[in-house]
Coordinates of C-alpha atoms and ligand atoms in Angstrom, one line a residue:
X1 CA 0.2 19.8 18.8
X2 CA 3.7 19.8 17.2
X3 CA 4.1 18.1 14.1
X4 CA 6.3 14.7 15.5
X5 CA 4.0 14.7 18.0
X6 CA 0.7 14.0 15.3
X7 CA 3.2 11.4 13.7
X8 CA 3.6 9.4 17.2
X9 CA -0.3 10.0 17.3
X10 CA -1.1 8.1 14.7
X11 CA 1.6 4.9 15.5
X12 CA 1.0 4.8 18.9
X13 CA -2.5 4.2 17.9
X14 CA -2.2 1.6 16.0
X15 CA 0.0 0.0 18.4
X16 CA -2.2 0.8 21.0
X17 CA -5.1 -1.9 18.9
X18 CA -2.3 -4.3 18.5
X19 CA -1.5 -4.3 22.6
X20 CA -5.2 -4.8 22.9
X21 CA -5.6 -6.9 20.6
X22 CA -2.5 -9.4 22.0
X23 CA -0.2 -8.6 19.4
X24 CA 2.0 -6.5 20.4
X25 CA 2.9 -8.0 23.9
X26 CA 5.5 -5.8 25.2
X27 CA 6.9 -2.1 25.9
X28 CA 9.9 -3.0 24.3
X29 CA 8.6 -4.3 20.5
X30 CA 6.4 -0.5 20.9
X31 CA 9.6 1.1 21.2
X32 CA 11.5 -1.0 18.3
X33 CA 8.3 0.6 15.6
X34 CA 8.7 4.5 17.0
X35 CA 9.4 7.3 15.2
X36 CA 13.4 7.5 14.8
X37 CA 14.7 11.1 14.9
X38 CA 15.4 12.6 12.0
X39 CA 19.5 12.8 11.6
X40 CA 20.0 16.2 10.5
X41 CA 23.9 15.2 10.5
X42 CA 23.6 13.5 6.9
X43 CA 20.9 14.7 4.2
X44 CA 19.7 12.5 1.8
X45 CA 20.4 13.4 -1.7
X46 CA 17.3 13.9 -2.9
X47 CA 16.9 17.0 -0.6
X48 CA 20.5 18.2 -0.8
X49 CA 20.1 21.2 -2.3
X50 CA 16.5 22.1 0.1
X51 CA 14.9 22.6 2.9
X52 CA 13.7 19.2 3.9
X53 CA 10.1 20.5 4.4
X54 CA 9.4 24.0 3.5
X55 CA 6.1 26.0 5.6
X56 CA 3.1 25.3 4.0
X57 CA 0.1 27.8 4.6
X58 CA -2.4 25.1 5.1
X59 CA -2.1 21.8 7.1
X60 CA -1.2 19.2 4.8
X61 CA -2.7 15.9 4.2
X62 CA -1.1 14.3 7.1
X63 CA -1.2 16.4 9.2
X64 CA -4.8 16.6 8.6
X65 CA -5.1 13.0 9.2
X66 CA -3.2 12.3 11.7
X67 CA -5.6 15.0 13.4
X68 CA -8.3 11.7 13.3
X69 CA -5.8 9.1 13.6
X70 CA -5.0 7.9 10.4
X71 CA -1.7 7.6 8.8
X72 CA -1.6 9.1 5.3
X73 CA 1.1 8.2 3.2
X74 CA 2.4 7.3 -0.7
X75 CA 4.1 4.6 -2.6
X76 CA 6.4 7.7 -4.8
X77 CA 6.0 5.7 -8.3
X78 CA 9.7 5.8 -8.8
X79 CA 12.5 4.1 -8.3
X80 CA 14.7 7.0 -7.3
X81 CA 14.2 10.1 -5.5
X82 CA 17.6 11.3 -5.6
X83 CA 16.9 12.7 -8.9
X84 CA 13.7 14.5 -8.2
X85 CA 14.1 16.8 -4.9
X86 CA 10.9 18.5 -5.5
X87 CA 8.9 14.9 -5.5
X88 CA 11.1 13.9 -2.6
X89 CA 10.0 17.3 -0.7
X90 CA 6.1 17.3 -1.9
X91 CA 6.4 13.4 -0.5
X92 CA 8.1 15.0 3.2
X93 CA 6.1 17.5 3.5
X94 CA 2.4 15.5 2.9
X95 CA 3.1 12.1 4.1
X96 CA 3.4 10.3 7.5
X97 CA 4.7 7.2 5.2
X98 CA 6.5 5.9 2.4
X99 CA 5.5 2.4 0.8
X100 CA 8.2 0.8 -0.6
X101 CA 6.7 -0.7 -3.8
X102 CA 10.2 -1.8 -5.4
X103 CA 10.4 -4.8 -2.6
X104 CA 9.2 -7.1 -5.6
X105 CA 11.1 -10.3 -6.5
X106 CA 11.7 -9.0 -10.0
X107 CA 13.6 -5.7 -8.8
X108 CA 15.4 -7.5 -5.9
X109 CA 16.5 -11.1 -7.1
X110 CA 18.4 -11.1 -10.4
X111 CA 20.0 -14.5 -9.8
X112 CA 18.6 -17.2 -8.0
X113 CA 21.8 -16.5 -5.6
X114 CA 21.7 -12.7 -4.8
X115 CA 19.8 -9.7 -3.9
X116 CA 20.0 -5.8 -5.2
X117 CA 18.5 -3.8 -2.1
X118 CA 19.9 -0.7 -4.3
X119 CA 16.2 0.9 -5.2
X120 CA 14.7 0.2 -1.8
X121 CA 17.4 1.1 0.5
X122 CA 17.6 4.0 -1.1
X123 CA 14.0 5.0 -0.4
X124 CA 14.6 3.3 3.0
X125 CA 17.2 6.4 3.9
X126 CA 14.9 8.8 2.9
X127 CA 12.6 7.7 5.1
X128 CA 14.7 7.9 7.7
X129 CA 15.6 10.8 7.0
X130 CA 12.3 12.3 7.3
X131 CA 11.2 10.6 9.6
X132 CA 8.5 8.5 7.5
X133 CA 7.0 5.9 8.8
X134 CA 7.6 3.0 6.2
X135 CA 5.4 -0.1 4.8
X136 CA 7.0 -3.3 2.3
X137 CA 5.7 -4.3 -0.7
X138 CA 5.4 -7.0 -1.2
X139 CA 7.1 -10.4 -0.3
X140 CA 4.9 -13.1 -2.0
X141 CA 3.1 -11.9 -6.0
X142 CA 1.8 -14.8 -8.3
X143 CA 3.5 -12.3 -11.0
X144 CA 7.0 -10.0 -11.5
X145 CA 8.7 -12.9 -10.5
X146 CA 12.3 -13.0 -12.2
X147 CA 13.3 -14.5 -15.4
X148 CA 15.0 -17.5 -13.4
X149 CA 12.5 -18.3 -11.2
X150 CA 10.4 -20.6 -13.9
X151 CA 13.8 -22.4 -14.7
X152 CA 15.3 -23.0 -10.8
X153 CA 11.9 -23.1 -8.8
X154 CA 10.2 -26.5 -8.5
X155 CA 7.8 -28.3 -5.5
X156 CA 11.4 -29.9 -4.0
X157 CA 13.0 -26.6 -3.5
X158 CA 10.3 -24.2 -3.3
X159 CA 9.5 -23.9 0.4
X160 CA 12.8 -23.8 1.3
X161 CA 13.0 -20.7 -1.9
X162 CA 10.4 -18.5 -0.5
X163 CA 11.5 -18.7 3.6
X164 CA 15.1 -17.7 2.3
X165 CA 13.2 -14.6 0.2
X166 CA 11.0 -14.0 3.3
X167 CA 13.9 -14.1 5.8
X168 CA 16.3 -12.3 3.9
X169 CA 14.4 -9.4 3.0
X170 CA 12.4 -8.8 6.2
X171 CA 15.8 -9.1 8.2
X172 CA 17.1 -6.5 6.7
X173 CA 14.5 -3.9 7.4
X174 CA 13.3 -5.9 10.8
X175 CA 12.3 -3.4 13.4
X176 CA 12.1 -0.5 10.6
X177 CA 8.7 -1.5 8.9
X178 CA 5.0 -0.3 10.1
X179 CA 3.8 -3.0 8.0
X180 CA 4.3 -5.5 5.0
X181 CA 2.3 -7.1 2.3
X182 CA 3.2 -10.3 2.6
X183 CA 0.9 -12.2 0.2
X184 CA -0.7 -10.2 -2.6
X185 CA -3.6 -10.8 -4.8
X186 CA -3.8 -14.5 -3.7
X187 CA -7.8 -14.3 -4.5
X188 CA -9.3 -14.6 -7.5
X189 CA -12.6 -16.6 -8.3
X190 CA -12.6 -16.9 -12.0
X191 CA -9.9 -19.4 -11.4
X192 CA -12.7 -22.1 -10.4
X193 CA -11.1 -23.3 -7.4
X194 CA -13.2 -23.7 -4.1
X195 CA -11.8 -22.1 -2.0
X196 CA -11.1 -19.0 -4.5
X197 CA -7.6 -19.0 -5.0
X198 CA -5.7 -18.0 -7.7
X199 CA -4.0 -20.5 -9.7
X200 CA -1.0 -19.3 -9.2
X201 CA 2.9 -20.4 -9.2
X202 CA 3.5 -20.4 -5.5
X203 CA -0.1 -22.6 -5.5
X204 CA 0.8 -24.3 -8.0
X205 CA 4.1 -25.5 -6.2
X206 CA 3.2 -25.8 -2.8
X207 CA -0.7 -26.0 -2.7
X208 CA -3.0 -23.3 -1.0
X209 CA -0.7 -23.4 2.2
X210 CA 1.9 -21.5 1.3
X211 CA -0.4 -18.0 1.9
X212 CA -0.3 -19.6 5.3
X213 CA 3.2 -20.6 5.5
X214 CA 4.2 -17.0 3.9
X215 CA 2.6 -15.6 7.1
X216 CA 4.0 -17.7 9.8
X217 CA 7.8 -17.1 8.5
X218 CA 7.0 -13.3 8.3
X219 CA 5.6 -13.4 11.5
X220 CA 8.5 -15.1 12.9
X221 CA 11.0 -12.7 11.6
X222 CA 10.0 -9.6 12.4
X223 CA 7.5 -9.8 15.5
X224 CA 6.7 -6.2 15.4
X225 CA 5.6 -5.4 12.0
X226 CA 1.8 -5.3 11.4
X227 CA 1.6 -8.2 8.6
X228 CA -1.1 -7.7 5.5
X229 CA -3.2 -9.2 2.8
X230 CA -3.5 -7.4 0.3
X231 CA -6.2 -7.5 -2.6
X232 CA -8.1 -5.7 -4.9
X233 CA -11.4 -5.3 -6.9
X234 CA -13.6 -5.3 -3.6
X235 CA -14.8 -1.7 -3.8
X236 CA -18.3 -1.7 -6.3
X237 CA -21.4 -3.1 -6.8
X238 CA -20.9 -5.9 -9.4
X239 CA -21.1 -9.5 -9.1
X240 CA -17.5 -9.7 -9.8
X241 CA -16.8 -7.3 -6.9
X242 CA -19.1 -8.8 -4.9
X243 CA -17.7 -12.2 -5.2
X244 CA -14.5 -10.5 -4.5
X245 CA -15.5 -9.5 -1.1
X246 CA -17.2 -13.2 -0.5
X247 CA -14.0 -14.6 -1.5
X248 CA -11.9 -12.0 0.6
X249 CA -14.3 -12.4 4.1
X250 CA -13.6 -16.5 3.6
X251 CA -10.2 -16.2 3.2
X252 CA -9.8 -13.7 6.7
X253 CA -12.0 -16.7 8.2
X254 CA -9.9 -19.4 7.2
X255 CA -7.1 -17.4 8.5
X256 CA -8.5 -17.1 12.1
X257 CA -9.6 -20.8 11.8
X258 CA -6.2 -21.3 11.0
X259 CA -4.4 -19.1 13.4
X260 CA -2.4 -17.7 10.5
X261 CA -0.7 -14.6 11.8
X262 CA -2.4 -12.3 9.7
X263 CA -3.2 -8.7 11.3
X264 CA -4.7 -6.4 8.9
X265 CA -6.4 -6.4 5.6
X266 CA -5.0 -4.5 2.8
X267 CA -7.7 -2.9 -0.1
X268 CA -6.0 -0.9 -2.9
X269 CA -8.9 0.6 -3.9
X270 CA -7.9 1.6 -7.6
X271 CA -10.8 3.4 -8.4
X272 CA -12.8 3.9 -11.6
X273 CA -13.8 7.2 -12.3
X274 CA -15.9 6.4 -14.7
X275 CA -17.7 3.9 -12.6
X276 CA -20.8 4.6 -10.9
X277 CA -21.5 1.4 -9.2
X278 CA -20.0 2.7 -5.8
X279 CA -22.6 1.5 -3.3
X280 CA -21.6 3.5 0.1
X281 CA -23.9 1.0 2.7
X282 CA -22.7 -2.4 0.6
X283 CA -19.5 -0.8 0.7
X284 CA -19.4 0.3 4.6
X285 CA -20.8 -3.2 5.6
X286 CA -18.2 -5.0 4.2
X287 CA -15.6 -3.1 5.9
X288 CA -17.7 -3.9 9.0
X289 CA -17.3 -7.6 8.7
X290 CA -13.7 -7.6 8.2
X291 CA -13.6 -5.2 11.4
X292 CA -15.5 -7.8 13.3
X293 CA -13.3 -10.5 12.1
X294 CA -10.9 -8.7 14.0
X295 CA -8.6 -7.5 11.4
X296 CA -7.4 -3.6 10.9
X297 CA -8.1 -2.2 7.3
X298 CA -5.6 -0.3 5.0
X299 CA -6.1 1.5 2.4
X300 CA -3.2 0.8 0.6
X301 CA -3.3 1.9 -3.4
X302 CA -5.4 4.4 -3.4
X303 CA -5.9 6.7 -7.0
X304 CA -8.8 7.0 -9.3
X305 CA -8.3 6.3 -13.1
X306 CA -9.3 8.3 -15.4
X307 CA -9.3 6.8 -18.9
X308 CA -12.4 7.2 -19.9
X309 CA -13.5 10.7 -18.1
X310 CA -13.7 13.8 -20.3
X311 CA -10.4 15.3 -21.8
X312 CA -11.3 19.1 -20.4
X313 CA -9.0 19.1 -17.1
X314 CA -11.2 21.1 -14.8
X315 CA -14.2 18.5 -15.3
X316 CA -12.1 15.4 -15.2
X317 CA -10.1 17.1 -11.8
X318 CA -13.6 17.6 -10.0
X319 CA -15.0 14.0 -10.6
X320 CA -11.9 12.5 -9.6
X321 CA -12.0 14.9 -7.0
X322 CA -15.6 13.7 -6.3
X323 CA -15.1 9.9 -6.4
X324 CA -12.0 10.6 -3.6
X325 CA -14.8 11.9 -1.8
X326 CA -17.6 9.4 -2.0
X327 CA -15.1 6.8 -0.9
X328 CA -13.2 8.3 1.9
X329 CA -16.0 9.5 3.6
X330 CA -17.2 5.8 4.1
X331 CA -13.5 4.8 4.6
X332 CA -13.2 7.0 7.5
X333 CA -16.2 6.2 9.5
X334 CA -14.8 2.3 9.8
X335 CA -12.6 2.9 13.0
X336 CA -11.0 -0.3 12.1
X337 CA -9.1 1.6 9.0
X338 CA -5.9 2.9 10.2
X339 CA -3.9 4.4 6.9
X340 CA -4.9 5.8 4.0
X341 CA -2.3 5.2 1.2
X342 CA -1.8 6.0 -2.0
X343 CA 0.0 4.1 -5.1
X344 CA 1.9 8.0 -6.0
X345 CA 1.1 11.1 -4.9
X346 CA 1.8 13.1 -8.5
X347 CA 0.7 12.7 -11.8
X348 CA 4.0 12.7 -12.7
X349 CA 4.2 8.9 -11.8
X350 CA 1.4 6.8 -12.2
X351 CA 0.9 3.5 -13.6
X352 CA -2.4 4.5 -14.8
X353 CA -0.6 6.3 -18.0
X354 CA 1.1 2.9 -18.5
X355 CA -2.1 0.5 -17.9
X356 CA -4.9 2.9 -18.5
X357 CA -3.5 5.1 -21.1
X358 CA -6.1 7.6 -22.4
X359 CA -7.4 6.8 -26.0
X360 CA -6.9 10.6 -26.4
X361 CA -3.3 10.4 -25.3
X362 CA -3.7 13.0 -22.7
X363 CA -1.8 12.5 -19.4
X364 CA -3.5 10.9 -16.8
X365 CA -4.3 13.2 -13.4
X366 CA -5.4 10.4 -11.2
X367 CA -3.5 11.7 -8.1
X368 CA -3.7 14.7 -5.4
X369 CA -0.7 16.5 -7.1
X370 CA -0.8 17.7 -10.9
X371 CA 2.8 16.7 -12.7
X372 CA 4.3 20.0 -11.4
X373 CA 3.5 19.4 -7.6
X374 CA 0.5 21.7 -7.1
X375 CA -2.3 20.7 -5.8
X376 CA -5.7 19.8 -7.6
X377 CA -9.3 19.6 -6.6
X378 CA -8.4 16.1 -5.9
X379 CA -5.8 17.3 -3.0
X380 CA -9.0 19.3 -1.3
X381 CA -11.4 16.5 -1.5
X382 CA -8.9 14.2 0.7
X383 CA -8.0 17.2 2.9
X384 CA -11.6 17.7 3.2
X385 CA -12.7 13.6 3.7
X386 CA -10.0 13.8 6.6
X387 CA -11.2 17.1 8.2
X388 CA -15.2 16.2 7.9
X389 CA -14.6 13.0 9.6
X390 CA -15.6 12.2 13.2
X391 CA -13.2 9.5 14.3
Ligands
G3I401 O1 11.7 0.3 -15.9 C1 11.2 -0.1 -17.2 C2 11.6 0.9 -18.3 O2 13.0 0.8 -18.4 C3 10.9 0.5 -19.6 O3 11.2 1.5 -20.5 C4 9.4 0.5 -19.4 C5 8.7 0.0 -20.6 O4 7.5 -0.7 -20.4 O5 9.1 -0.5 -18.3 C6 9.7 -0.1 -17.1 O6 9.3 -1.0 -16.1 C7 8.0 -1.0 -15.7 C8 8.0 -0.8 -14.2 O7 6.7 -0.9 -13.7 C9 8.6 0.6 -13.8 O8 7.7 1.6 -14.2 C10 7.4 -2.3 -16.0 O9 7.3 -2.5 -17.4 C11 6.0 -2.4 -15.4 O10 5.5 -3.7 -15.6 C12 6.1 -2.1 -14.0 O11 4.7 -2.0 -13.5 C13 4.5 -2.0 -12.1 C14 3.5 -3.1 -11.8 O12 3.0 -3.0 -10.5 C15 4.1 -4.5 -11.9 O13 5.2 -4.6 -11.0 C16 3.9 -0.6 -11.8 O14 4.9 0.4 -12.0 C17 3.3 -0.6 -10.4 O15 2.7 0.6 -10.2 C18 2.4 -1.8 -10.2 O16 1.9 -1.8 -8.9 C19 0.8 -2.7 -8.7 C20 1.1 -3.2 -7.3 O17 2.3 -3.8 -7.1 C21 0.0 -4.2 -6.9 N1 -1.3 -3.7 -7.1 C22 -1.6 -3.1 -8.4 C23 -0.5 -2.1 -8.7 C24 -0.8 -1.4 -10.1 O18 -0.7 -2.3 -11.1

């Protein structure tokens, strides 16, 4: 099989669930989501100087899982690629997809009034380029909210605030994005409420529907994209986690009860390396109830953190290797899961070093590439997850 022909594979088979599944209702919205041929007559300038994907000895990781029809792919951890060609190759040559993670209010709104697309159009043109599928995050965060927004945003004008944010910025990429995280990290139980929400700003101005209302004007500006909740801290055996994944199954009901038009759930499964309450059958079941629900499943911020794992590097690289492992291979039996994503692909940018620095100031290695782009046991324990499964 050629190699566009594995990356059509694993879109067409996604929008092959959405036909069946009523959402995607014509020919023509499949057509608006496919690949878009890569346009050799401009290069983008992070791979001016290069090939734009050099021959690799061994199938690379998305190739491998496009092989079982997944889409494997990376938020880069920078802002720029322009000014690193080798991240911006390592990211062509092992990913189907490129999650924009600088779509957040605080990067694109520095006055009430405007919006600075600079960051993400930029990565928007290298995926173009490459031919990279691409996925938004995210359009609606109870933090990284702008200095002004405290000062302008009040219940009066709030609503009409966050369809204006919503419209805009889906408009511009409409008929370009695989999916978007349109409300993240709306759950969280500590808060007290009873129906688990956070207490956050947006509830705080427009009550618990706006996670609704943030769905329905996403849904009606770009038809075609696959829209997602995204949380986290679902993934161990704890009665935090656990409450978590109560809170999380709810919250999917309440959107069917609802008809909220909400496709697909997103986990980020940051994992703990040092954390051995990973419970495979609690684990696999709860990805089978959200799959009976109805919903897809992405994994969407995948990496392992590695704070508190031993400073020798070939003992801390095979347990992160290990945990990638363990979780993947009950990941990939759930044929609701369609993408496996990850929040970087090198070392070189994570935000592990920034929010789970090392007490021995070591770098962190949380990722499939070291800092220099080779690839660590962590690389072959994916590779491996996506060969051994039988999808
Ligand atoms: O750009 C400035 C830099 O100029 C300054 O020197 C430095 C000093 O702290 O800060 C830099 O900005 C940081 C920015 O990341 C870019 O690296 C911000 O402080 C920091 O708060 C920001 O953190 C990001 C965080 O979301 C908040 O937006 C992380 O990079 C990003 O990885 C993280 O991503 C989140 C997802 O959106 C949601 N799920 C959890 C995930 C990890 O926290």
């Amino acid at each position: 099989m050629k190699r566009r022909d594995l990356l059509y594979y694993g879109l067409s088979s996604w929008a092959a669930c959405r036909v069946q599944s009523g959402l995607l209702p014509t020919q023509a919205s499949r057509n608006a989501i496919a690949p878009i041929s890569p346009d050799t007559s401009q290069v983008h300038p992070a791979l001016s100087s290069q090939e734009s994907t050099r021959s690799h000895p061994k199938p690379t990781l998305k190739q491998r899982a496009a092989a079982k029809n997944i889409i494997y792919g990376a938020e880069c951890g920078t802002l720029s690629l322009a000014e690193e060609p080798d991240l911006a190759e390592a990211i062509a040559q092992e990913c189907a997809m490129l999650v924009i993670g600088c779509l957040k209010w605080q990067y694109l709104r520095p006055t009430p009034y405007t919006y600075d697309f600079t960051y993400a159009d930029g990565l928007a043109e290298f995926a173009r380029q490459q031919n990279l599928q691409m996925r938004g995050h995210t359009l609606v965060w109870h933090i990284e909210q702008p200095q002004w927004f405290q000062e302008i945003v009040n219940p009066q004008n709030a609503e009409r605030v966050l369809v204006e944010h919503i419209q805009t910025v889906m408009q511009r990429y409409a008929g370009r994005m695989h999916s978007w995280d349109v409300v993240n990290e709306a759950i969280q139980p500590q808060d007290g409420r009873s129906d688990q929400l956070r207490q956050s700003p947006w509830l705080n101005l427009l009550g618990s529907d706006y996670v609704d209302l943030a769905f329905h004007i996403a849904a009606d500006t770009d038809p075609d994209t696959l829209l997602v909740y995204n949380d986290y801290g679902v993934e161990y055996d704890t009665a935090d986690h656990e409450s978590r994944r109560m809170a999380t199954l709810n919250l999917l009901e309440r959107f069917k009860t609802k008809g909220t038009p909400v496709h697909a759930l997103g986990i980020q499964s940051h994992l703990v390396g040092d954390q051995s309450d990973f419970n495979p059958e609690r684990f696999r079941r709860f990805l089978g109830d959200v799959a009976s629900l109805g919903f897809k499943i992405l994994i969407t911020e995948l990496d392992v953190i590695d704070q508190k794992l031993p400073a020798n590097i070939q003992q801390r690289d095979r347990r992160v290797a290990q945990v990638y492992q363990e979780y993947l291979d009950v990941v990939l039996d759930e044929p609701a899961v369609i993408a496996i994503l990850q929040w970087g692909l090198s070392d070189r940018h994570t935000w592990i070093s920034q929010f789970f620095p090392r007490p021995d100031g070591l770098p962190s290695r949380p990722l499939p590439l070291d800092a220099e782009l080779k690839r660590k046991p962590a690389w072959s324990a994916i590779a491996q997850a996506f060969d051994r499964s039988t999808r």
